[in-house]
Amino acid sequence: MSGLRPPARRIIGVETEYGITCAPAGDGPPPLDADHAARKLFEPVVQRSRSSNVFTRGGARLYLDVGSHPEFATAECDRLEDLLAQDRAGELVMADLARQANVRLAAVGVPGRIHLLKNNRDAQGNGFGCHENYLVRRRGDFWNDARTLVPHLVTRQILVGAGHITGDGGLQPAARSTGPSRSGYVFSQRADQMWDAVSSATTRARPLINTRDEPHADAERYRRMHIIVGDSNIAQGSTLLKVAAMDLLLDYLESGGDLSDLALADPMRAIRDTCSDLSAGVLLDRVDGRTITPLEMQGEHLERLRNHITGGIEVTELHAAALDLWERGLEAVRLQEPQRVATELDWAAKLQLVTRYCHKHDTDLTDPRVTRLALAYHDVSSDQGLRQRLESTGMLRRFVGDEACRCAMNTPPATTRAHLRGAVVARAEDMRRDLTVDWVGIRLDDGASSTVTLSDPFCAADEHIDALLESMERSATELPAGV
């Protein structure tokens, strides 16, 4: 036997809030504001379920969040390939809802089309998020682990940021930078919306890590690491690197690894300075009095993970692909050659897209046409959008194929409790039975059934769910003819 062990099995999920707008057919204001557009989008959901907060056959949660943001939360995943498929399934679900809504708008003569945007800010600068969830064992040093991850979260944007054209024509180059910034283009859409490092608040302080103790599992055994600083990603490579890196870093910490020596003196200043310097050479102050660049910080995290893996970890194929992309991404930033990773990382892909457009049309990033092109990169309203064209021509790399992503719309991961939830939701929909569902509980609303509690998110089999499904089948066969 080799003596190697895989990374600790972990439940991972991603919640994505989508921007929404109803673009006019011609000149003039939008025919629907965001609130009415969102209500129109969710009409078939409400008609089917009498709610705008539902769980899908694929085990995911689909709902209308505060601020008229359609949101898709992936089912619980313990494999990276399932997470990537589920995240893309969310885009496909949103595209299908947009298509149906636009057909209904056309039928009643509304001169506009609903667009859904997988990004993090609207034209007025309002922000909306993409949150990551990682299940961790309940330990007394949870807060310490959370704080030691802050330097990684501050600087990972040089790899997994979605890229952004700033509204003011470009931020000033960061102080004490060792290289110039491309005026008008920054790494992240989300960085300047964060105001705290670690906090139990979500909107008032908007921290990098939210520590509200809500595990959606057995609270005596688990906690949930809830990260709210990430950009919404279009490229599968960015999503893969974002979640695989965090998965491995948590494994490193849980195995006794230490990141505390990398603590930053002022994380909120550091996250803004990092965002605005595409050379990743800005000097960030550390608690110990030394300085470090974002490029060096990410290199240090990668080196420690490499040593951790060499010490006895057998990574999956997708974990290995993420580590390779991490290394190549840092090299691309160091050499200032974003084209090296422009098929895999969003900030580089979008920069290449708008730069080529500017050269072709002899213009710059302030041109409204360039702004529209950058926005189109995030438009998921159609299954024939820009992202699909980029992937089909090889300009964006797929790590999980289209067929698997479409399957994930209605088929949950087979190895977590999402499998149980999806099975019950699917059967209830087919039989037109009412359910009350949340992450942990399922109840058939027949006035007699009790709630089945699923406190173990790793468990994909449950005798109580089997009994519930059997009772639903029996009730169907016992109905009088014609009912």
Short mmCIF file of C-alpha atoms in Angstrom, two decimals:
data_model
loop_
_atom_site.label_atom_id
_atom_site.label_comp_id
_atom_site.label_asym_id
_atom_site.label_seq_id
_atom_site.Cartn_x
_atom_site.Cartn_y
_atom_site.Cartn_z
CA MET A 1 0.00 0.00 0.00
CA SER A 2 1.19 3.49 -0.79
CA GLY A 3 0.28 5.01 2.59
CA LEU A 4 -1.24 8.03 0.87
CA ARG A 5 -4.62 9.39 1.92
CA PRO A 6 -7.05 11.54 -0.05
CA PRO A 7 -7.94 15.03 1.21
CA ALA A 8 -10.59 14.88 3.93
CA ARG A 9 -14.04 14.33 2.48
CA ARG A 10 -15.82 17.67 2.57
CA ILE A 11 -19.20 19.11 1.64
CA ILE A 12 -18.83 22.14 -0.63
CA GLY A 13 -21.49 24.42 -2.05
CA VAL A 14 -21.69 27.71 -3.94
CA GLU A 15 -24.49 30.30 -3.74
CA THR A 16 -24.74 32.74 -6.64
CA GLU A 17 -26.88 35.87 -6.75
CA TYR A 18 -27.67 36.94 -10.31
CA GLY A 19 -28.12 40.48 -11.55
CA ILE A 20 -31.29 41.07 -13.53
CA THR A 21 -32.38 43.74 -16.00
CA CYS A 22 -35.07 44.15 -18.64
CA ALA A 23 -33.41 45.76 -21.64
CA PRO A 24 -35.66 47.86 -23.90
CA ALA A 25 -36.16 46.79 -27.51
CA GLY A 26 -35.12 50.28 -28.66
CA ASP A 27 -34.23 53.59 -27.08
CA GLY A 28 -35.77 54.58 -23.80
CA PRO A 29 -35.93 53.31 -20.24
CA PRO A 30 -36.26 49.64 -19.29
CA PRO A 31 -39.89 48.51 -19.63
CA LEU A 32 -39.63 46.68 -16.28
CA ASP A 33 -37.59 47.53 -13.20
CA ALA A 34 -35.53 44.82 -11.49
CA ASP A 35 -38.27 43.93 -9.01
CA HIS A 36 -40.95 43.39 -11.66
CA ALA A 37 -38.50 41.59 -13.95
CA ALA A 38 -37.59 39.20 -11.14
CA ARG A 39 -41.26 38.54 -10.39
CA LYS A 40 -41.90 37.84 -14.07
CA LEU A 41 -38.89 35.49 -14.11
CA PHE A 42 -40.22 33.47 -11.16
CA GLU A 43 -43.83 33.22 -12.36
CA PRO A 44 -43.59 29.54 -13.40
CA VAL A 45 -41.80 28.67 -10.14
CA VAL A 46 -44.52 30.31 -8.05
CA GLN A 47 -47.31 28.80 -10.15
CA ARG A 48 -45.86 25.32 -9.72
CA SER A 49 -44.85 25.54 -6.06
CA ARG A 50 -46.78 28.54 -4.68
CA SER A 51 -43.44 29.90 -3.51
CA SER A 52 -40.41 31.77 -4.84
CA ASN A 53 -38.17 29.66 -2.59
CA VAL A 54 -37.92 26.06 -3.79
CA PHE A 55 -35.60 23.07 -3.94
CA THR A 56 -35.06 21.46 -7.33
CA ARG A 57 -34.94 17.89 -8.58
CA GLY A 58 -31.18 18.37 -8.73
CA GLY A 59 -31.03 18.96 -4.98
CA ALA A 60 -30.28 22.67 -5.34
CA ARG A 61 -32.10 25.68 -3.92
CA LEU A 62 -33.65 28.24 -6.29
CA TYR A 63 -35.09 31.39 -4.80
CA LEU A 64 -35.65 35.12 -5.08
CA ASP A 65 -33.37 36.85 -2.61
CA VAL A 66 -33.67 40.27 -0.98
CA GLY A 67 -33.07 43.05 -3.50
CA SER A 68 -34.73 41.24 -6.42
CA HIS A 69 -31.76 38.95 -6.96
CA PRO A 70 -32.50 35.49 -8.37
CA GLU A 71 -30.26 33.08 -6.49
CA PHE A 72 -29.13 29.52 -7.09
CA ALA A 73 -27.44 27.52 -4.33
CA THR A 74 -25.85 24.29 -5.48
CA ALA A 75 -26.69 20.99 -3.87
CA GLU A 76 -24.24 19.59 -1.35
CA CYS A 77 -21.21 18.28 -3.26
CA ASP A 78 -18.30 16.19 -2.02
CA ARG A 79 -16.59 15.94 -5.42
CA LEU A 80 -15.20 18.83 -7.43
CA GLU A 81 -16.73 17.56 -10.67
CA ASP A 82 -20.18 17.60 -9.07
CA LEU A 83 -19.64 21.14 -7.81
CA LEU A 84 -18.63 22.39 -11.27
CA ALA A 85 -21.61 20.67 -12.88
CA GLN A 86 -24.02 22.02 -10.26
CA ASP A 87 -22.70 25.57 -10.58
CA ARG A 88 -23.14 25.48 -14.35
CA ALA A 89 -26.57 23.89 -13.92
CA GLY A 90 -27.55 27.05 -12.07
CA GLU A 91 -26.73 29.10 -15.17
CA LEU A 92 -28.79 26.74 -17.32
CA VAL A 93 -31.76 26.95 -14.96
CA MET A 94 -31.59 30.73 -15.06
CA ALA A 95 -31.32 30.73 -18.86
CA ASP A 96 -34.41 28.55 -19.11
CA LEU A 97 -36.39 30.84 -16.80
CA ALA A 98 -35.28 33.89 -18.83
CA ARG A 99 -36.32 32.24 -22.08
CA GLN A 100 -39.79 31.46 -20.73
CA ALA A 101 -40.17 34.97 -19.30
CA ASN A 102 -39.21 36.60 -22.59
CA VAL A 103 -41.77 34.50 -24.46
CA ARG A 104 -44.44 35.72 -22.03
CA LEU A 105 -43.30 39.34 -22.35
CA ALA A 106 -43.47 39.15 -26.14
CA ALA A 107 -46.96 37.61 -25.96
CA VAL A 108 -48.33 40.61 -24.05
CA GLY A 109 -46.43 43.18 -26.11
CA VAL A 110 -43.82 44.30 -23.56
CA PRO A 111 -40.95 45.78 -25.64
CA GLY A 112 -38.00 44.33 -23.77
CA ARG A 113 -35.98 41.24 -22.88
CA ILE A 114 -34.90 40.00 -19.47
CA HIS A 115 -31.17 39.45 -19.05
CA LEU A 116 -29.53 37.58 -16.19
CA LEU A 117 -25.95 38.47 -15.31
CA LYS A 118 -23.56 36.28 -13.36
CA ASN A 119 -21.49 39.16 -12.06
CA ASN A 120 -21.19 41.17 -8.83
CA ARG A 121 -22.25 44.75 -9.46
CA ASP A 122 -24.75 46.76 -11.45
CA ALA A 123 -24.42 50.05 -13.32
CA GLN A 124 -25.09 52.00 -10.11
CA GLY A 125 -22.30 50.20 -8.24
CA ASN A 126 -24.62 48.08 -6.10
CA GLY A 127 -23.08 44.75 -5.18
CA PHE A 128 -24.36 41.21 -4.99
CA GLY A 129 -22.47 38.14 -4.04
CA CYS A 130 -21.15 34.71 -4.76
CA HIS A 131 -20.73 32.77 -1.51
CA GLU A 132 -18.78 29.58 -0.88
CA ASN A 133 -19.59 27.05 1.84
CA TYR A 134 -17.17 24.48 3.22
CA LEU A 135 -18.18 22.04 5.94
CA VAL A 136 -15.57 21.69 8.69
CA ARG A 137 -15.42 19.61 11.84
CA ARG A 138 -16.44 21.55 14.94
CA ARG A 139 -13.24 22.48 16.75
CA GLY A 140 -12.27 25.05 19.34
CA ASP A 141 -9.77 26.71 17.01
CA PHE A 142 -12.29 27.46 14.24
CA TRP A 143 -11.89 31.22 14.64
CA ASN A 144 -8.12 30.90 14.41
CA ASP A 145 -8.41 28.89 11.18
CA ALA A 146 -10.78 31.49 9.77
CA ARG A 147 -8.42 34.36 10.53
CA THR A 148 -5.36 32.59 9.11
CA LEU A 149 -7.18 32.17 5.78
CA VAL A 150 -7.65 35.93 5.36
CA PRO A 151 -4.34 36.57 3.52
CA HIS A 152 -5.27 33.91 0.97
CA LEU A 153 -8.72 35.40 0.45
CA VAL A 154 -7.28 38.90 0.12
CA THR A 155 -4.79 37.92 -2.59
CA ARG A 156 -6.44 35.02 -4.46
CA GLN A 157 -8.17 37.58 -6.71
CA ILE A 158 -4.98 37.75 -8.80
CA LEU A 159 -5.98 34.26 -9.93
CA VAL A 160 -9.75 33.85 -9.57
CA GLY A 161 -11.05 37.41 -9.81
CA ALA A 162 -13.64 37.95 -12.53
CA GLY A 163 -11.98 41.11 -13.84
CA HIS A 164 -13.64 44.51 -13.96
CA ILE A 165 -13.56 47.73 -15.99
CA THR A 166 -13.75 50.50 -13.43
CA GLY A 167 -16.46 53.10 -13.89
CA ASP A 168 -14.10 56.05 -13.40
CA GLY A 169 -11.72 55.05 -16.17
CA GLY A 170 -9.23 53.34 -13.94
CA LEU A 171 -7.98 53.30 -10.38
CA GLN A 172 -4.66 54.86 -9.59
CA PRO A 173 -1.75 52.39 -9.43
CA ALA A 174 -1.39 51.06 -5.92
CA ALA A 175 1.16 52.67 -3.65
CA ARG A 176 4.65 51.15 -3.49
CA SER A 177 3.91 48.93 -6.48
CA THR A 178 6.76 47.28 -8.32
CA GLY A 179 4.83 47.44 -11.61
CA PRO A 180 2.17 49.46 -13.44
CA SER A 181 -1.57 48.84 -13.48
CA ARG A 182 -3.48 48.64 -16.76
CA SER A 183 -5.55 51.78 -16.33
CA GLY A 184 -9.24 51.03 -16.10
CA TYR A 185 -9.02 47.27 -15.54
CA VAL A 186 -8.75 45.56 -12.15
CA PHE A 187 -8.73 41.97 -10.89
CA SER A 188 -11.98 41.81 -8.95
CA GLN A 189 -15.55 43.10 -8.97
CA ARG A 190 -16.00 42.25 -5.31
CA ALA A 191 -12.84 43.45 -3.54
CA ASP A 192 -13.84 47.05 -2.86
CA GLN A 193 -17.24 45.95 -1.48
CA MET A 194 -15.71 44.22 1.57
CA TRP A 195 -15.36 46.02 4.90
CA ASP A 196 -14.20 43.48 7.47
CA ALA A 197 -12.03 40.38 7.61
CA VAL A 198 -14.00 38.02 9.86
CA SER A 199 -17.43 38.77 11.30
CA SER A 200 -20.83 37.24 12.04
CA ALA A 201 -22.50 40.05 10.04
CA THR A 202 -23.37 39.69 6.35
CA THR A 203 -24.56 43.03 4.96
CA ARG A 204 -23.70 45.63 7.60
CA ALA A 205 -19.99 44.77 7.85
CA ARG A 206 -19.71 42.51 4.76
CA PRO A 207 -16.70 40.45 5.85
CA LEU A 208 -14.49 38.11 3.85
CA ILE A 209 -15.60 35.25 6.11
CA ASN A 210 -18.99 35.16 7.78
CA THR A 211 -18.82 33.20 11.04
CA ARG A 212 -22.55 32.93 11.77
CA ASP A 213 -22.92 29.48 13.28
CA GLU A 214 -25.41 27.87 10.89
CA PRO A 215 -24.00 24.50 9.78
CA HIS A 216 -27.16 23.03 8.13
CA ALA A 217 -25.98 19.76 9.71
CA ASP A 218 -25.45 18.19 13.13
CA ALA A 219 -24.30 21.26 15.08
CA GLU A 220 -22.41 19.17 17.61
CA ARG A 221 -20.16 17.77 14.87
CA TYR A 222 -19.92 20.44 12.18
CA ARG A 223 -19.52 24.11 11.37
CA ARG A 224 -19.79 25.87 8.06
CA MET A 225 -17.01 28.06 6.69
CA HIS A 226 -19.06 30.70 4.86
CA ILE A 227 -16.91 32.80 2.51
CA ILE A 228 -18.59 35.81 0.92
CA VAL A 229 -15.69 37.63 -0.75
CA GLY A 230 -15.52 35.64 -4.00
CA ASP A 231 -16.36 36.94 -7.47
CA SER A 232 -19.01 35.16 -9.55
CA ASN A 233 -17.06 33.17 -12.10
CA ILE A 234 -17.92 32.26 -15.69
CA ALA A 235 -14.79 30.24 -16.52
CA GLN A 236 -14.87 26.75 -15.02
CA GLY A 237 -11.14 27.05 -14.37
CA SER A 238 -11.70 29.98 -12.01
CA THR A 239 -14.41 28.13 -10.09
CA LEU A 240 -12.28 25.00 -9.91
CA LEU A 241 -9.22 26.83 -8.61
CA LYS A 242 -11.26 28.86 -6.12
CA VAL A 243 -12.91 25.89 -4.41
CA ALA A 244 -10.10 23.32 -4.80
CA ALA A 245 -7.55 25.70 -3.25
CA MET A 246 -9.79 26.33 -0.26
CA ASP A 247 -10.56 22.63 0.12
CA LEU A 248 -6.85 21.80 0.25
CA LEU A 249 -6.01 24.72 2.55
CA LEU A 250 -8.66 23.54 5.02
CA ASP A 251 -7.20 20.04 4.85
CA TYR A 252 -3.76 21.53 5.53
CA LEU A 253 -5.01 23.43 8.59
CA GLU A 254 -6.98 20.47 9.91
CA SER A 255 -3.82 18.37 9.62
CA GLY A 256 -1.87 20.76 11.83
CA GLY A 257 -0.59 23.20 9.20
CA ASP A 258 -0.01 26.84 10.11
CA LEU A 259 -0.59 30.05 8.11
CA SER A 260 -0.52 32.50 11.02
CA ASP A 261 2.91 33.91 10.12
CA LEU A 262 1.43 35.37 6.91
CA ALA A 263 -1.08 37.62 8.72
CA LEU A 264 -1.64 41.04 7.16
CA ALA A 265 -1.60 44.27 9.17
CA ASP A 266 -4.53 45.83 7.28
CA PRO A 267 -6.46 43.27 5.19
CA MET A 268 -9.01 45.78 3.89
CA ARG A 269 -6.36 48.11 2.55
CA ALA A 270 -4.50 45.09 1.16
CA ILE A 271 -7.52 43.76 -0.72
CA ARG A 272 -8.05 47.11 -2.47
CA ASP A 273 -4.36 47.61 -3.26
CA THR A 274 -4.16 44.07 -4.66
CA CYS A 275 -7.25 44.60 -6.81
CA SER A 276 -5.93 47.70 -8.55
CA ASP A 277 -2.42 46.45 -9.44
CA LEU A 278 -2.37 43.88 -12.27
CA SER A 279 1.34 43.31 -11.70
CA ALA A 280 0.47 41.88 -8.25
CA GLY A 281 3.63 43.61 -7.08
CA VAL A 282 2.17 46.02 -4.54
CA LEU A 283 3.82 45.72 -1.13
CA LEU A 284 1.41 44.58 1.57
CA ASP A 285 2.25 45.17 5.24
CA ARG A 286 2.40 42.09 7.45
CA VAL A 287 1.76 41.95 11.17
CA ASP A 288 5.40 41.02 11.78
CA GLY A 289 6.59 44.28 10.20
CA ARG A 290 7.75 42.81 6.92
CA THR A 291 6.12 43.30 3.53
CA ILE A 292 4.99 40.81 0.92
CA THR A 293 3.48 41.12 -2.56
CA PRO A 294 0.24 39.38 -3.55
CA LEU A 295 2.26 37.30 -5.99
CA GLU A 296 4.58 36.17 -3.20
CA MET A 297 1.68 35.55 -0.84
CA GLN A 298 -0.06 33.22 -3.28
CA GLY A 299 3.25 31.53 -4.08
CA GLU A 300 3.80 30.86 -0.37
CA HIS A 301 0.36 29.30 0.01
CA LEU A 302 0.93 27.11 -3.03
CA GLU A 303 4.35 25.96 -1.78
CA ARG A 304 2.93 24.96 1.60
CA LEU A 305 0.21 22.95 -0.08
CA ARG A 306 2.73 21.27 -2.34
CA ASN A 307 4.71 20.22 0.73
CA HIS A 308 1.53 19.07 2.45
CA ILE A 309 0.63 16.87 -0.51
CA THR A 310 4.15 15.49 -0.79
CA GLY A 311 3.86 14.53 2.86
CA GLY A 312 1.20 11.93 2.15
CA ILE A 313 -1.85 13.28 0.29
CA GLU A 314 -3.20 11.63 -2.85
CA VAL A 315 -5.10 14.33 -4.69
CA THR A 316 -7.84 13.80 -7.26
CA GLU A 317 -7.37 14.58 -10.93
CA LEU A 318 -9.24 17.88 -10.57
CA HIS A 319 -7.28 18.86 -7.47
CA ALA A 320 -4.09 18.26 -9.46
CA ALA A 321 -5.46 20.33 -12.35
CA ALA A 322 -6.22 23.16 -9.93
CA LEU A 323 -2.70 23.11 -8.48
CA ASP A 324 -1.24 23.17 -11.99
CA LEU A 325 -3.49 26.12 -12.92
CA TRP A 326 -2.49 27.91 -9.71
CA GLU A 327 1.18 27.63 -10.64
CA ARG A 328 0.64 28.65 -14.25
CA GLY A 329 -1.59 31.54 -13.17
CA LEU A 330 1.12 32.95 -10.92
CA GLU A 331 3.65 32.63 -13.73
CA ALA A 332 1.32 34.48 -16.11
CA VAL A 333 0.98 37.34 -13.62
CA ARG A 334 4.70 37.43 -12.89
CA LEU A 335 5.57 37.63 -16.60
CA GLN A 336 2.62 39.97 -17.32
CA GLU A 337 1.42 37.51 -19.96
CA PRO A 338 -2.27 36.94 -19.16
CA GLN A 339 -2.72 35.13 -22.47
CA ARG A 340 -1.03 32.11 -20.84
CA VAL A 341 -4.20 31.45 -18.80
CA ALA A 342 -6.79 33.32 -20.86
CA THR A 343 -8.68 30.10 -21.63
CA GLU A 344 -9.02 29.21 -17.94
CA LEU A 345 -9.16 32.27 -15.67
CA ASP A 346 -11.86 34.92 -15.95
CA TRP A 347 -9.83 38.07 -15.36
CA ALA A 348 -7.38 37.07 -18.09
CA ALA A 349 -10.06 35.84 -20.52
CA LYS A 350 -12.08 39.04 -20.25
CA LEU A 351 -8.99 41.24 -20.44
CA GLN A 352 -7.93 39.50 -23.64
CA LEU A 353 -11.45 39.88 -25.05
CA VAL A 354 -11.75 43.62 -24.44
CA THR A 355 -8.11 44.33 -25.37
CA ARG A 356 -8.56 42.69 -28.78
CA TYR A 357 -11.75 44.66 -29.32
CA CYS A 358 -10.00 47.92 -28.43
CA HIS A 359 -7.16 47.20 -30.85
CA LYS A 360 -9.53 46.21 -33.65
CA HIS A 361 -11.70 49.30 -33.29
CA ASP A 362 -8.97 51.75 -32.24
CA THR A 363 -10.66 52.62 -28.96
CA ASP A 364 -10.11 52.20 -25.22
CA LEU A 365 -11.82 50.81 -22.13
CA THR A 366 -14.00 53.92 -21.71
CA ASP A 367 -15.89 53.13 -24.93
CA PRO A 368 -19.50 52.09 -24.07
CA ARG A 369 -19.21 49.28 -26.62
CA VAL A 370 -16.37 47.79 -24.58
CA THR A 371 -18.46 48.05 -21.43
CA ARG A 372 -21.28 46.18 -23.17
CA LEU A 373 -18.85 43.49 -24.34
CA ALA A 374 -17.54 43.02 -20.80
CA LEU A 375 -21.12 42.75 -19.54
CA ALA A 376 -21.99 40.23 -22.27
CA TYR A 377 -19.25 37.99 -20.86
CA HIS A 378 -21.44 37.56 -17.76
CA ASP A 379 -24.82 37.30 -19.53
CA VAL A 380 -26.24 33.79 -19.00
CA SER A 381 -29.75 34.56 -20.28
CA SER A 382 -29.42 32.33 -23.32
CA ASP A 383 -27.88 28.93 -23.99
CA GLN A 384 -26.36 30.53 -27.09
CA GLY A 385 -24.57 33.36 -25.28
CA LEU A 386 -20.99 34.57 -25.39
CA ARG A 387 -19.72 32.06 -22.84
CA GLN A 388 -21.06 29.16 -24.90
CA ARG A 389 -19.43 30.53 -28.05
CA LEU A 390 -16.11 30.98 -26.28
CA GLU A 391 -16.22 27.40 -24.96
CA SER A 392 -17.28 25.89 -28.29
CA THR A 393 -14.37 27.58 -30.07
CA GLY A 394 -11.82 26.59 -27.43
CA MET A 395 -11.39 30.12 -26.08
CA LEU A 396 -12.66 28.95 -22.68
CA ARG A 397 -11.73 25.53 -21.36
CA ARG A 398 -14.36 23.13 -20.02
CA PHE A 399 -13.30 20.95 -17.11
CA VAL A 400 -16.73 19.30 -16.90
CA GLY A 401 -18.68 18.68 -20.11
CA ASP A 402 -21.96 20.24 -21.14
CA GLU A 403 -23.87 16.96 -20.89
CA ALA A 404 -22.93 16.50 -17.23
CA CYS A 405 -23.94 20.09 -16.47
CA ARG A 406 -27.34 19.68 -18.11
CA CYS A 407 -27.84 16.41 -16.26
CA ALA A 408 -27.13 18.20 -12.95
CA MET A 409 -30.21 20.39 -13.49
CA ASN A 410 -32.40 17.43 -12.54
CA THR A 411 -30.01 14.85 -11.10
CA PRO A 412 -28.39 15.52 -7.70
CA PRO A 413 -24.94 14.32 -6.63
CA ALA A 414 -25.21 10.61 -5.84
CA THR A 415 -22.95 10.63 -2.79
CA THR A 416 -24.53 13.24 -0.45
CA ARG A 417 -27.92 13.85 1.16
CA ALA A 418 -28.83 15.92 -1.93
CA HIS A 419 -29.55 12.56 -3.55
CA LEU A 420 -32.32 11.95 -1.01
CA ARG A 421 -33.77 15.43 -1.27
CA GLY A 422 -33.76 15.36 -5.06
CA ALA A 423 -35.52 12.00 -5.15
CA VAL A 424 -38.35 13.19 -2.91
CA VAL A 425 -38.75 16.52 -4.71
CA ALA A 426 -38.87 14.79 -8.10
CA ARG A 427 -41.48 12.27 -6.95
CA ALA A 428 -43.59 14.97 -5.31
CA GLU A 429 -43.52 17.09 -8.47
CA ASP A 430 -44.53 14.12 -10.63
CA MET A 431 -47.41 13.32 -8.26
CA ARG A 432 -48.31 16.98 -7.62
CA ARG A 433 -47.86 16.56 -3.88
CA ASP A 434 -46.93 19.44 -1.59
CA LEU A 435 -43.68 19.33 0.36
CA THR A 436 -41.99 21.47 2.96
CA VAL A 437 -38.25 21.28 2.28
CA ASP A 438 -35.11 22.90 3.64
CA TRP A 439 -31.45 21.86 3.75
CA VAL A 440 -31.98 19.50 6.70
CA GLY A 441 -35.66 18.57 6.73
CA ILE A 442 -38.34 17.16 4.39
CA ARG A 443 -42.03 16.85 5.22
CA LEU A 444 -44.93 15.71 3.08
CA ASP A 445 -47.75 18.23 3.61
CA ASP A 446 -50.57 15.73 4.02
CA GLY A 447 -51.50 16.61 7.57
CA ALA A 448 -50.19 13.30 8.89
CA SER A 449 -46.52 12.93 7.95
CA SER A 450 -43.75 14.08 10.26
CA THR A 451 -40.53 15.77 9.20
CA VAL A 452 -37.65 13.57 8.14
CA THR A 453 -34.46 15.14 9.45
CA LEU A 454 -31.25 14.64 7.47
CA SER A 455 -28.56 15.91 9.81
CA ASP A 456 -25.69 14.08 8.09
CA PRO A 457 -24.93 15.77 4.74
CA PHE A 458 -22.56 12.93 3.80
CA CYS A 459 -25.29 10.29 3.94
CA ALA A 460 -26.96 9.37 0.63
CA ALA A 461 -29.21 6.62 2.05
CA ASP A 462 -31.92 6.87 4.68
CA GLU A 463 -34.60 4.38 5.63
CA HIS A 464 -37.02 7.16 6.61
CA ILE A 465 -36.77 8.67 3.13
CA ASP A 466 -37.32 5.21 1.65
CA ALA A 467 -40.46 4.89 3.78
CA LEU A 468 -41.64 8.35 2.71
CA LEU A 469 -41.24 7.47 -0.96
CA GLU A 470 -43.05 4.17 -0.44
CA SER A 471 -45.95 5.90 1.30
CA MET A 472 -46.24 8.35 -1.59
CA GLU A 473 -46.38 5.45 -4.03
CA ARG A 474 -49.04 3.68 -1.96
CA SER A 475 -51.19 6.79 -1.74
CA ALA A 476 -51.01 7.18 -5.51
CA THR A 477 -52.28 3.64 -6.12
CA GLU A 478 -55.05 4.05 -3.55
CA LEU A 479 -56.56 7.16 -5.14
CA PRO A 480 -60.02 6.63 -6.69
CA ALA A 481 -60.16 6.33 -10.47
CA GLY A 482 -60.12 9.68 -12.21
CA VAL A 483 -58.50 11.55 -9.30
#
